[in-house]
PDB file of C-alpha atoms in Angstrom:
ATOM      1  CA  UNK O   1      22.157  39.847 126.176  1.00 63.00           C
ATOM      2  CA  UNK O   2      25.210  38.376 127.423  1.00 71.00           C
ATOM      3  CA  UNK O   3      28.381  40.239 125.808  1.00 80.00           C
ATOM      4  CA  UNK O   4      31.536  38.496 124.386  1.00 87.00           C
ATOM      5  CA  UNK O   5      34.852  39.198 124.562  1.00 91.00           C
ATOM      6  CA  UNK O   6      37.767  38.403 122.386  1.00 93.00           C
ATOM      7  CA  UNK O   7      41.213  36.936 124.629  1.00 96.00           C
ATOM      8  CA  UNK O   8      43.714  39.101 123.766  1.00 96.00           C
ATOM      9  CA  UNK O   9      46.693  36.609 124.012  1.00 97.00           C
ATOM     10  CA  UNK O  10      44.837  34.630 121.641  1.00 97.00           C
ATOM     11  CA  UNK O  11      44.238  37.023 119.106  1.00 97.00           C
ATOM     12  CA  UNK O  12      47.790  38.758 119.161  1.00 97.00           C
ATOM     13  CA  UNK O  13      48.941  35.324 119.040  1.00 98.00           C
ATOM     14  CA  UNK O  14      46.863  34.334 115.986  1.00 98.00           C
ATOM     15  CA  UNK O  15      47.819  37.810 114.313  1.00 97.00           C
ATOM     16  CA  UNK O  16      51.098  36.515 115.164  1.00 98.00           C
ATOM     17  CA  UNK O  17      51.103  33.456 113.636  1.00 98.00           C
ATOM     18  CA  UNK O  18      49.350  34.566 110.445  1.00 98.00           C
ATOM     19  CA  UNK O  19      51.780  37.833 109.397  1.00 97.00           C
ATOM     20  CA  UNK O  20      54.926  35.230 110.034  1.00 97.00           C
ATOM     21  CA  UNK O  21      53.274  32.806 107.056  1.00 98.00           C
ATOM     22  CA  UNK O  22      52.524  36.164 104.981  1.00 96.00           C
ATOM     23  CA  UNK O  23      56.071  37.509 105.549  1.00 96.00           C
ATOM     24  CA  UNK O  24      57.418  34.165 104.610  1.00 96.00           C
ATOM     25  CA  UNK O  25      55.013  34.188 101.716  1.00 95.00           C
ATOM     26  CA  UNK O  26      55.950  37.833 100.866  1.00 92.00           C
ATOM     27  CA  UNK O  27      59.381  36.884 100.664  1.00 93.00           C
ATOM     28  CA  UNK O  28      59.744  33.693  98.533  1.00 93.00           C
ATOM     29  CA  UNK O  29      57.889  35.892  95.936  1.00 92.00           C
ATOM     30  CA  UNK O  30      60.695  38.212  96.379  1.00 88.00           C
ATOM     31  CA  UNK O  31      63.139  35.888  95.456  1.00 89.00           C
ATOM     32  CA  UNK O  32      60.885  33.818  92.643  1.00 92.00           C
ATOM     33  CA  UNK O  33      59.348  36.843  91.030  1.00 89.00           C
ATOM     34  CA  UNK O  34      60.890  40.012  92.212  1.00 84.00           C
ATOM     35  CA  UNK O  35      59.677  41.988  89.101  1.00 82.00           C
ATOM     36  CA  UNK O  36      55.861  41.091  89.717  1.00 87.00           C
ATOM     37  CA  UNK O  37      56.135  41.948  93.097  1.00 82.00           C
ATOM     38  CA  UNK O  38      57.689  45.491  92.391  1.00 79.00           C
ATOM     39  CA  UNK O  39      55.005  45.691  90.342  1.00 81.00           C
ATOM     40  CA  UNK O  40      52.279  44.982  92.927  1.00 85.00           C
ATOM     41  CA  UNK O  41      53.985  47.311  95.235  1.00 79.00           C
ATOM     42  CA  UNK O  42      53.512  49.776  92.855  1.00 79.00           C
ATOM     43  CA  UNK O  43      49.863  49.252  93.033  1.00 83.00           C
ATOM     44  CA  UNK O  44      49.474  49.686  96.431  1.00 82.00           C
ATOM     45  CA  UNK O  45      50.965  52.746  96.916  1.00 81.00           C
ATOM     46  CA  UNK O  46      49.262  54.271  94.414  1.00 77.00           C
ATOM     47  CA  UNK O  47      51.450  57.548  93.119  1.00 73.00           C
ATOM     48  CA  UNK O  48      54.598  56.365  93.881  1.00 76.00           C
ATOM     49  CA  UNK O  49      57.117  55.083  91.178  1.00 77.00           C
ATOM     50  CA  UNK O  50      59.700  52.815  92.645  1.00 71.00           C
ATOM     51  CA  UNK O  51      60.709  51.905  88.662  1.00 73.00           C
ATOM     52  CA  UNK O  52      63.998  54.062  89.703  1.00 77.00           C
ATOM     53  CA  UNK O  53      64.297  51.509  92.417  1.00 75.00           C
ATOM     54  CA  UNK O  54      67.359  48.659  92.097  1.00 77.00           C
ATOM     55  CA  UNK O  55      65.195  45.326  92.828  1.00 72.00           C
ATOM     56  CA  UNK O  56      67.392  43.110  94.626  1.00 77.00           C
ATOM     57  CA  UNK O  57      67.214  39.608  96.873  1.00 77.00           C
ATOM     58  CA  UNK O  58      67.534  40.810 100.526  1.00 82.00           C
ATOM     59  CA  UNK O  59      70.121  39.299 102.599  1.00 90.00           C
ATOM     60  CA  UNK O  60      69.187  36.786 105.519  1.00 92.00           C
ATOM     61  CA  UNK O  61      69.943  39.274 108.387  1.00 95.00           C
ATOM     62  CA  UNK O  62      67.598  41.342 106.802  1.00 93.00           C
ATOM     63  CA  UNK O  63      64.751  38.941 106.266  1.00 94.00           C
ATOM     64  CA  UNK O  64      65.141  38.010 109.879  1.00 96.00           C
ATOM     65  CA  UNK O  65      65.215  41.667 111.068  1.00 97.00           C
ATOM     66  CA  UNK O  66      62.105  41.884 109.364  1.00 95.00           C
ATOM     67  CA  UNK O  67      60.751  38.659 110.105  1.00 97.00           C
ATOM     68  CA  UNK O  68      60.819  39.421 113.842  1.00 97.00           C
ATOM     69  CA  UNK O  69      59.462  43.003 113.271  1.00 97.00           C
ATOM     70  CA  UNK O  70      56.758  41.883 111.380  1.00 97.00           C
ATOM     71  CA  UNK O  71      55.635  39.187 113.576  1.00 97.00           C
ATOM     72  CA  UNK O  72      56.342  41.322 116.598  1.00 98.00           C
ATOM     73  CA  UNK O  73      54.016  44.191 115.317  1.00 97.00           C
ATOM     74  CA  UNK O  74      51.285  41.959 114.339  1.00 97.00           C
ATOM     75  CA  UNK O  75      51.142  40.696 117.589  1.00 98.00           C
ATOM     76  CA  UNK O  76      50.795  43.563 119.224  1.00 98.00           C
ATOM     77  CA  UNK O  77      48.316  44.751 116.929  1.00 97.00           C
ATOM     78  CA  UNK O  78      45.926  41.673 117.668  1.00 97.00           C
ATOM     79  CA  UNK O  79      46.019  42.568 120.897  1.00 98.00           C
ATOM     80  CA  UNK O  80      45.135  46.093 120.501  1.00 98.00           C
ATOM     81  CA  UNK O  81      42.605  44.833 118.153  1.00 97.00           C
ATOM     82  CA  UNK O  82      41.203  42.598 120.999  1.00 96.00           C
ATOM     83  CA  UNK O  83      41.371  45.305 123.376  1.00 96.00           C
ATOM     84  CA  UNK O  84      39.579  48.057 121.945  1.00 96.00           C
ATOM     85  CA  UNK O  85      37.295  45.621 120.836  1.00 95.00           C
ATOM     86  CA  UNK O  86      36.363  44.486 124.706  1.00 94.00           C
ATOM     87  CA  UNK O  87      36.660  48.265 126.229  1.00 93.00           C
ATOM     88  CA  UNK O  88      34.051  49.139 123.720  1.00 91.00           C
ATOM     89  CA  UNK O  89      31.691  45.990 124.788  1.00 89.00           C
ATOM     90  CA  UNK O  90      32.178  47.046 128.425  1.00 76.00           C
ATOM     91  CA  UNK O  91      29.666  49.799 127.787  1.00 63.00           C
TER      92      UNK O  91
END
């Protein structure tokens, strides 16, 4: 049984790729809809009540900040997908 393995450049650059258009995403709802998105964030974190929170339209140097971030960290997540992934086909 011949055993594949996943490129890691590929998928760190597909992981990439994807969280920049889900940032992007995330952040035109921010601006559209800020309300419903509070209110989805308070969904997700369960127990937490960020009601007490100010909801307010980030400024650019902060969506780029996080832009970068985000795309940065789900790039090198793909690849530590992709690794683990072949070190444990190895066997």
């Amino acid at each position: 049984m011949r055993k594949m393995k996943l490129n890691e450049m590929a998928l760190a650059k597909a992981h990439a790729m994807a969280g920049g258009v889900f940032y992007v995403l995330c952040w035109l709802w921010s601006v559209m809809a800020p309300k419903t998105l509070a209110g989805v964030g308070v969904s997700w974190v369960h127990s937490l009540d960020l009601s007490s929170l100010p909801v307010r339209t980030p400024s650019m140097d902060t969506v780029v900040f996080g832009f970068v971030t985000w795309v940065v960290f789900a790039a090198v997540w793909g690849y530590f997908i992709a690794w683990t992934y072949n070190m444990s086909v190895k066997k």
